[in-house]
Coordinates of C-alpha atoms in Angstrom, one line a residue:
Chain A
M1 CA 17.1 -0.2 2.8
S2 CA 14.2 -2.4 3.7
Q3 CA 16.4 -5.5 3.5
V4 CA 18.9 -4.1 5.9
T5 CA 16.0 -3.3 8.3
H6 CA 14.7 -6.8 7.8
A7 CA 18.1 -8.3 8.6
S8 CA 18.4 -6.2 11.8
E9 CA 15.0 -7.4 12.8
L10 CA 16.1 -11.0 12.3
T11 CA 19.2 -10.5 14.3
R12 CA 17.3 -9.0 17.1
R13 CA 14.8 -11.8 17.0
R14 CA 17.6 -14.4 17.3
M15 CA 19.0 -12.4 20.2
L16 CA 15.6 -12.7 21.8
Q17 CA 15.6 -16.4 21.2
G18 CA 12.6 -16.4 19.0
A19 CA 10.3 -14.4 21.1
A20 CA 7.8 -12.6 18.9
V21 CA 9.0 -9.1 18.2
A22 CA 5.6 -7.6 19.0
L23 CA 5.4 -9.3 22.3
T24 CA 8.9 -8.3 23.2
A25 CA 8.2 -4.7 22.3
A26 CA 5.1 -4.8 24.5
A27 CA 6.9 -6.4 27.3
G28 CA 9.7 -3.9 27.1
T29 CA 7.2 -1.1 27.4
V30 CA 5.7 -2.7 30.5
V31 CA 9.0 -3.2 32.2
L32 CA 9.9 0.4 31.5
G33 CA 6.6 1.5 32.9
V34 CA 7.1 -0.5 36.1
T35 CA 10.1 1.6 37.0
G36 CA 7.5 4.3 37.1
P37 CA 7.7 8.0 38.1
A38 CA 9.9 7.4 41.1
G39 CA 12.1 4.8 39.4
G40 CA 14.5 7.2 37.7
Q41 CA 17.3 6.7 35.4
A42 CA 19.3 4.2 37.3
T43 CA 16.7 1.5 37.1
A44 CA 16.3 1.8 33.3
A45 CA 19.3 -0.4 32.5
G46 CA 19.0 -4.1 32.9
P47 CA 15.9 -5.9 31.8
E48 CA 15.3 -3.5 28.9
A49 CA 18.6 -4.5 27.4
S50 CA 16.3 -6.5 25.2
D51 CA 14.9 -3.3 23.9
E52 CA 18.1 -2.4 22.0
F53 CA 17.8 -1.8 18.3
D54 CA 20.0 -1.1 15.4
E55 CA 18.5 -0.6 12.0
V56 CA 18.5 1.5 8.9
F57 CA 15.3 3.4 8.6
K58 CA 14.7 5.6 5.5
G59 CA 18.4 5.5 4.8
R60 CA 19.5 6.6 8.3
R61 CA 21.1 4.3 10.8
I62 CA 19.3 4.5 14.1
Q63 CA 20.5 2.8 17.2
G64 CA 19.1 2.6 20.7
R65 CA 20.4 1.1 23.9
P66 CA 20.0 1.5 27.7
V67 CA 22.8 3.3 29.5
Q68 CA 23.8 3.0 33.1
G69 CA 22.9 5.9 35.3
G70 CA 21.8 8.1 32.4
G71 CA 25.3 9.2 31.5
H72 CA 26.2 12.8 30.8
H73 CA 22.8 13.6 29.4
H74 CA 21.0 12.4 32.4
T75 CA 17.5 11.1 33.0
A76 CA 16.6 9.1 30.0
G77 CA 18.5 6.0 31.0
Y78 CA 18.6 5.2 27.3
T79 CA 20.4 6.7 24.4
V80 CA 19.4 6.9 20.7
L81 CA 21.8 7.7 17.9
V82 CA 21.0 8.8 14.4
D83 CA 23.9 8.1 12.1
G84 CA 26.1 8.0 15.2
E85 CA 24.9 11.4 16.6
E86 CA 23.1 11.4 19.9
L87 CA 19.4 12.5 19.8
H88 CA 18.5 14.1 23.1
M89 CA 15.6 12.2 24.5
M90 CA 13.6 12.0 27.7
R91 CA 11.3 9.6 29.4
N92 CA 7.9 10.6 30.8
A93 CA 6.4 9.4 34.0
D94 CA 4.0 7.2 32.1
G95 CA 6.8 5.4 30.4
T96 CA 6.5 7.2 27.0
W97 CA 9.3 9.1 25.3
I98 CA 10.0 12.4 23.7
S99 CA 13.0 13.8 21.8
V100 CA 14.4 17.2 21.2
V101 CA 12.9 17.3 17.7
N102 CA 9.5 16.0 18.9
H103 CA 9.2 17.5 22.3
Y104 CA 5.5 17.9 22.6
Q105 CA 4.3 14.5 21.4
T106 CA 5.0 11.2 23.0
Y107 CA 6.2 7.9 21.6
P108 CA 5.6 4.4 23.1
T109 CA 9.2 3.2 22.5
P110 CA 12.6 4.6 21.8
R111 CA 12.5 3.0 18.4
S112 CA 9.3 4.7 17.4
L113 CA 10.8 8.0 18.7
A114 CA 14.0 7.4 16.6
R115 CA 11.9 6.7 13.5
A116 CA 9.9 9.9 14.0
A117 CA 13.1 11.9 14.4
V118 CA 14.3 10.5 11.0
Q119 CA 11.1 11.6 9.4
E120 CA 11.4 15.0 11.0
L121 CA 15.0 15.4 10.0
Q122 CA 14.4 14.8 6.2
G123 CA 18.0 14.0 5.8
A124 CA 19.4 16.8 7.9
T125 CA 22.1 15.9 10.4
L126 CA 21.7 16.4 14.2
V127 CA 23.6 19.2 15.8
P128 CA 25.8 17.6 18.5
L129 CA 24.5 17.9 22.0
A130 CA 26.1 20.7 24.0
Chain B
M1 CA -0.7 49.9 31.1
A2 CA 0.2 47.6 28.2
V3 CA -2.7 45.9 26.5
R4 CA -2.2 42.5 24.9
K5 CA -4.5 42.1 21.9
N6 CA -5.9 39.3 19.9
Q7 CA -3.6 39.1 16.8
A8 CA -6.7 38.9 14.6
S9 CA -7.6 42.4 15.6
L10 CA -4.3 44.1 15.0
T11 CA -4.0 46.9 12.5
A12 CA -1.6 46.6 9.7
K13 CA 0.7 49.0 11.5
E14 CA 0.6 47.1 14.7
K15 CA 1.6 43.9 12.8
R16 CA 4.4 45.8 11.1
D17 CA 5.7 47.2 14.3
F18 CA 5.6 43.8 16.1
V19 CA 7.4 42.1 13.2
G20 CA 9.9 45.0 13.0
A21 CA 10.7 44.7 16.7
V22 CA 11.2 40.9 16.5
L23 CA 13.5 41.3 13.5
A24 CA 15.5 44.0 15.3
L25 CA 16.0 41.7 18.3
K26 CA 17.2 39.0 15.9
R27 CA 19.6 41.4 14.1
A28 CA 21.0 42.5 17.5
G29 CA 21.7 38.9 18.5
R30 CA 19.3 39.2 21.4
Y31 CA 16.6 36.9 20.1
D32 CA 18.6 33.7 20.1
A33 CA 19.2 33.9 23.8
F34 CA 15.5 33.4 24.3
V35 CA 15.7 30.3 22.1
S36 CA 18.7 29.0 24.1
T37 CA 17.1 29.6 27.4
H38 CA 13.9 27.8 26.5
N39 CA 15.7 24.8 25.1
A40 CA 18.0 24.6 28.2
F41 CA 14.9 24.3 30.4
I42 CA 13.0 22.0 28.2
I43 CA 15.8 19.4 28.1
S44 CA 16.6 19.7 31.8
D45 CA 13.0 19.7 33.2
T46 CA 12.3 16.1 34.0
D47 CA 9.4 14.3 35.6
N48 CA 11.5 12.7 38.3
G49 CA 14.0 15.5 38.8
E50 CA 14.2 19.3 39.1
R51 CA 11.5 20.8 36.8
V52 CA 10.8 24.5 36.4
G53 CA 9.7 25.6 32.9
H54 CA 7.7 22.6 31.8
R55 CA 5.8 19.5 33.1
S56 CA 5.5 21.2 36.5
P57 CA 3.2 23.7 38.4
S58 CA 5.6 26.5 37.4
F59 CA 5.0 26.0 33.7
L60 CA 2.5 28.9 33.8
P61 CA 4.3 31.4 36.0
W62 CA 7.6 30.5 34.3
H63 CA 6.3 31.3 30.9
R64 CA 4.5 34.4 32.1
R65 CA 7.9 35.7 33.3
F66 CA 9.6 34.5 30.1
L67 CA 7.1 36.4 28.0
L68 CA 7.4 39.5 30.1
Q69 CA 11.1 39.4 29.6
F70 CA 10.6 39.0 25.8
E71 CA 8.0 41.8 25.7
Q72 CA 10.3 44.1 27.6
A73 CA 13.0 43.4 25.0
L74 CA 10.6 44.2 22.2
Q75 CA 9.7 47.4 24.0
S76 CA 13.3 48.4 24.3
V77 CA 13.2 48.5 20.5
D78 CA 9.7 50.0 20.1
P79 CA 7.9 51.1 23.2
N80 CA 4.5 50.8 21.5
V81 CA 4.8 47.0 20.9
T82 CA 3.0 44.5 23.1
L83 CA 2.7 40.7 22.7
P84 CA -0.4 39.7 20.7
Y85 CA -2.1 36.4 21.4
W86 CA -3.3 33.7 19.0
D87 CA -6.7 32.3 19.9
W88 CA -6.3 29.0 18.1
T89 CA -9.8 28.0 19.1
A90 CA -11.0 30.7 16.7
D91 CA -8.3 31.1 14.1
R92 CA -7.8 27.5 13.4
T93 CA -6.9 27.0 9.7
A94 CA -3.8 27.3 7.7
T95 CA -5.4 30.1 5.8
A96 CA -6.1 32.3 8.8
S97 CA -4.7 35.8 8.6
I98 CA -2.0 35.1 11.2
W99 CA -0.2 33.2 8.4
D100 CA -0.4 36.0 5.9
A101 CA 2.8 37.2 4.3
A102 CA 2.2 40.6 6.0
F103 CA 2.4 39.0 9.4
L104 CA 4.0 35.6 10.4
G105 CA 4.2 34.1 6.9
G106 CA 2.7 30.9 5.8
N107 CA 3.0 27.2 5.9
G108 CA 6.3 25.4 5.0
R109 CA 6.5 24.0 1.4
S110 CA 5.9 20.3 1.0
S111 CA 9.4 19.4 -0.2
D112 CA 11.4 20.5 2.9
G113 CA 9.1 22.3 5.2
Q114 CA 10.7 25.6 4.5
V115 CA 8.7 28.7 5.2
T116 CA 9.0 30.8 2.0
T117 CA 6.6 33.7 2.6
G118 CA 6.6 36.5 5.0
P119 CA 9.2 38.3 7.1
F120 CA 10.6 35.1 8.7
A121 CA 11.2 33.2 5.5
F122 CA 14.9 32.3 5.1
G123 CA 14.9 34.0 1.7
A124 CA 13.8 37.3 3.2
G125 CA 17.3 37.4 4.8
G126 CA 16.5 38.4 8.3
W127 CA 15.8 35.0 9.9
T128 CA 18.7 32.5 10.0
L129 CA 18.4 29.9 12.7
N130 CA 21.5 29.7 14.9
V131 CA 20.2 27.8 17.9
R132 CA 18.8 24.8 16.2
P133 CA 18.5 21.0 16.6
D134 CA 19.9 20.1 13.2
S135 CA 21.8 21.3 10.2
R136 CA 18.9 23.2 8.6
T137 CA 19.1 27.0 9.0
Y138 CA 15.7 27.9 7.6
L139 CA 12.4 28.2 9.6
R140 CA 10.1 25.2 9.0
R141 CA 6.4 24.6 9.5
A142 CA 3.9 21.9 8.6
L143 CA 0.6 23.3 9.6
G144 CA -2.0 20.7 10.5
S145 CA 0.1 17.7 9.2
A146 CA 1.1 15.9 12.4
V147 CA -2.3 16.5 14.1
A148 CA -5.4 17.4 12.1
A149 CA -7.2 19.9 14.4
L150 CA -6.4 22.6 16.8
P151 CA -8.3 22.5 20.1
T152 CA -11.8 23.8 20.0
R153 CA -13.4 26.3 22.4
A154 CA -15.4 23.5 23.9
E155 CA -12.2 21.6 24.7
A156 CA -10.6 24.8 26.2
E157 CA -13.8 25.2 28.3
S158 CA -13.5 21.7 29.6
V159 CA -10.0 22.4 30.9
L160 CA -11.0 25.8 32.3
A161 CA -13.7 24.0 34.3
I162 CA -11.1 22.0 36.2
Q163 CA -11.1 23.3 39.8
T164 CA -7.7 22.3 41.1
Y165 CA -4.6 24.1 39.9
D166 CA -2.2 21.2 40.0
A167 CA -1.7 17.9 41.9
A168 CA 1.0 15.5 43.1
P169 CA 3.2 14.2 41.6
W170 CA 3.4 17.7 40.1
N171 CA 4.6 16.5 36.7
S172 CA 3.4 15.2 33.3
S173 CA 1.2 12.6 35.0
S174 CA -0.7 15.0 37.2
E175 CA -4.4 15.6 37.3
G176 CA -5.5 19.2 37.5
F177 CA -5.8 22.4 35.4
R178 CA -2.1 23.0 34.7
N179 CA -1.3 19.6 33.2
N180 CA -4.5 19.5 31.2
L181 CA -3.7 22.9 29.9
E182 CA -0.1 21.9 29.2
G183 CA -1.4 18.9 27.4
W184 CA 0.3 15.8 28.8
R185 CA -3.1 14.7 30.0
G186 CA -6.6 14.9 28.7
V187 CA -7.8 16.8 25.6
N188 CA -4.4 18.3 25.2
L189 CA -4.3 22.1 24.6
H190 CA -0.8 23.6 24.7
N191 CA 1.2 20.6 23.4
R192 CA -1.2 19.9 20.6
V193 CA -0.8 23.4 19.2
H194 CA 3.0 23.0 19.0
V195 CA 2.5 19.8 17.1
W196 CA -0.2 21.3 14.8
V197 CA 2.2 24.1 13.7
G198 CA 5.0 21.5 13.1
G199 CA 8.5 22.3 12.1
H200 CA 10.5 24.1 14.7
M201 CA 7.5 24.5 16.9
T202 CA 7.7 20.8 17.7
T203 CA 11.3 21.0 18.9
G204 CA 12.9 22.2 22.1
M205 CA 14.0 25.3 20.2
S206 CA 10.3 26.2 19.5
P207 CA 10.8 30.0 20.1
N208 CA 12.7 30.0 16.7
D209 CA 9.2 30.4 15.3
P210 CA 7.7 33.8 16.4
V211 CA 4.3 32.2 16.7
F212 CA 5.7 30.7 19.9
W213 CA 5.1 34.0 21.7
L214 CA 1.5 34.3 20.3
H215 CA 0.7 30.8 21.3
H216 CA 2.1 31.2 24.8
C217 CA 0.4 34.6 25.2
F218 CA -3.0 32.8 24.7
I219 CA -2.0 30.0 27.2
D220 CA -1.2 32.8 29.6
K221 CA -4.6 34.4 28.9
L222 CA -6.3 31.0 29.6
W223 CA -4.5 30.9 33.0
A224 CA -6.0 34.4 33.7
E225 CA -9.4 33.1 32.6
W226 CA -9.1 30.1 34.9
Q227 CA -8.2 32.4 37.9
R228 CA -11.3 34.5 37.2
R229 CA -13.5 31.4 37.2
H230 CA -12.1 29.9 40.3
P231 CA -11.3 32.7 42.7
G232 CA -11.1 30.3 45.6
Q233 CA -8.4 28.3 44.0
G234 CA -4.7 29.1 43.8
Y235 CA -1.3 28.0 42.8
L236 CA -0.1 24.7 44.2
P237 CA 2.0 23.4 45.9
A238 CA 2.2 25.8 48.7
A239 CA 5.5 24.7 50.3
G240 CA 8.1 22.0 50.9
T241 CA 8.0 20.1 47.6
A242 CA 11.2 18.6 46.4
N243 CA 12.3 19.4 42.8
V244 CA 9.2 21.6 42.3
V245 CA 8.8 25.4 42.6
D246 CA 6.5 26.1 45.5
L247 CA 4.4 29.3 45.6
G248 CA 7.0 31.4 47.4
E249 CA 10.2 29.9 45.9
T250 CA 12.1 31.7 43.2
M251 CA 12.3 30.4 39.7
K252 CA 15.4 29.8 37.7
P253 CA 16.9 31.4 35.6
W254 CA 15.9 34.8 37.1
N255 CA 16.1 33.7 40.8
D256 CA 14.2 36.9 41.8
T257 CA 10.7 36.0 40.8
T258 CA 8.3 33.5 42.5
P259 CA 5.0 32.0 41.3
A260 CA 3.3 34.3 43.8
D261 CA 4.8 37.3 42.1
M262 CA 3.3 36.2 38.8
L263 CA -0.3 35.5 39.9
D264 CA -1.7 38.9 39.1
H265 CA -1.0 39.7 35.4
T266 CA -2.7 43.1 35.8
R267 CA 0.4 44.4 37.5
H268 CA 2.1 44.1 34.2
Y269 CA -0.5 44.2 31.4
T270 CA -4.2 43.7 30.7
Y271 CA -6.0 41.8 27.9
D272 CA -8.2 43.4 25.3
T273 CA -11.2 41.4 26.3
G274 CA -12.8 40.7 29.6
F275 CA -13.4 37.2 30.7

């Protein structure tokens, strides 16, 4: 499990042309923050494409990527999948994120939100979004 | 006039009657509609778009109306039942009597978070989760695991001291009483309690845990306390605010109730203690 995670990180790092992962994550957060309260979903695609992730965390595949215009499930401008099932998520005005399974605490990045969801799920599968 | 009481002061019979009415709503299929409604609003209320139930000024009147609707449903089963409130600044441990098997049941077990004691334990047979975020059908809790401490009375007082009800941009980034009480800013009262209980209380389907009603009843009481302390202050915004429920605008899903209609709780119920 940890090796798969490690490999994903390496792939991501190559994609980012060697930029330090920590720096990229921080930069991604800043860019997301810049779109700000009035920015809305449409602006979330684009620069944050670098914030995509695909890894296996505690045995679950978690993926995240920006989406154009927020798609069917609006507003986030970003989608997170847990084993292929969409996790409902939302972006706060300050750039932090919440998900339907952690709706009263904020996470700095979609990846940290996805990992928290895996911890919360304890192996359970998400119910498909209505 | 209905009196809403501190849960810690309920008699054994009052606890039984409350639990009995909740279980009756569940059996009748009426309870889950409240879970669905809450989740529908929590996932559609957004900081940059339309927002009614959460992260907006109408967080307080919306939940006051929602609790009234639930209390009326309980009273359709048992006219003597009223919503109790949980003062988590006072009853702040996992061993407080609110978590007794004779009332809401205890913490979730460590292996899977499943509540195994009390009337809402899955094994008791009357509490299967139908409106849920994942495949698990049993009620879960993790008291005090994701955040160590419930808010203190001093922290609640610091929020009650805030003069302005709410402020632009009328969302989770706002200054003001409402957002500090809701918890997106500052010492964090309401949100933190959801996180402290853990399990389903941390999800958009948080009314799956009956403690939801007792938590929100205390939030509602804190709003009344704030009003008493700041008689010159009122609900904001007054008018003309896009995506936000102004004082005289109706709230979804009822479309017949405005924040102005909800300001005076004594039209509907009183609390057992003065403030």
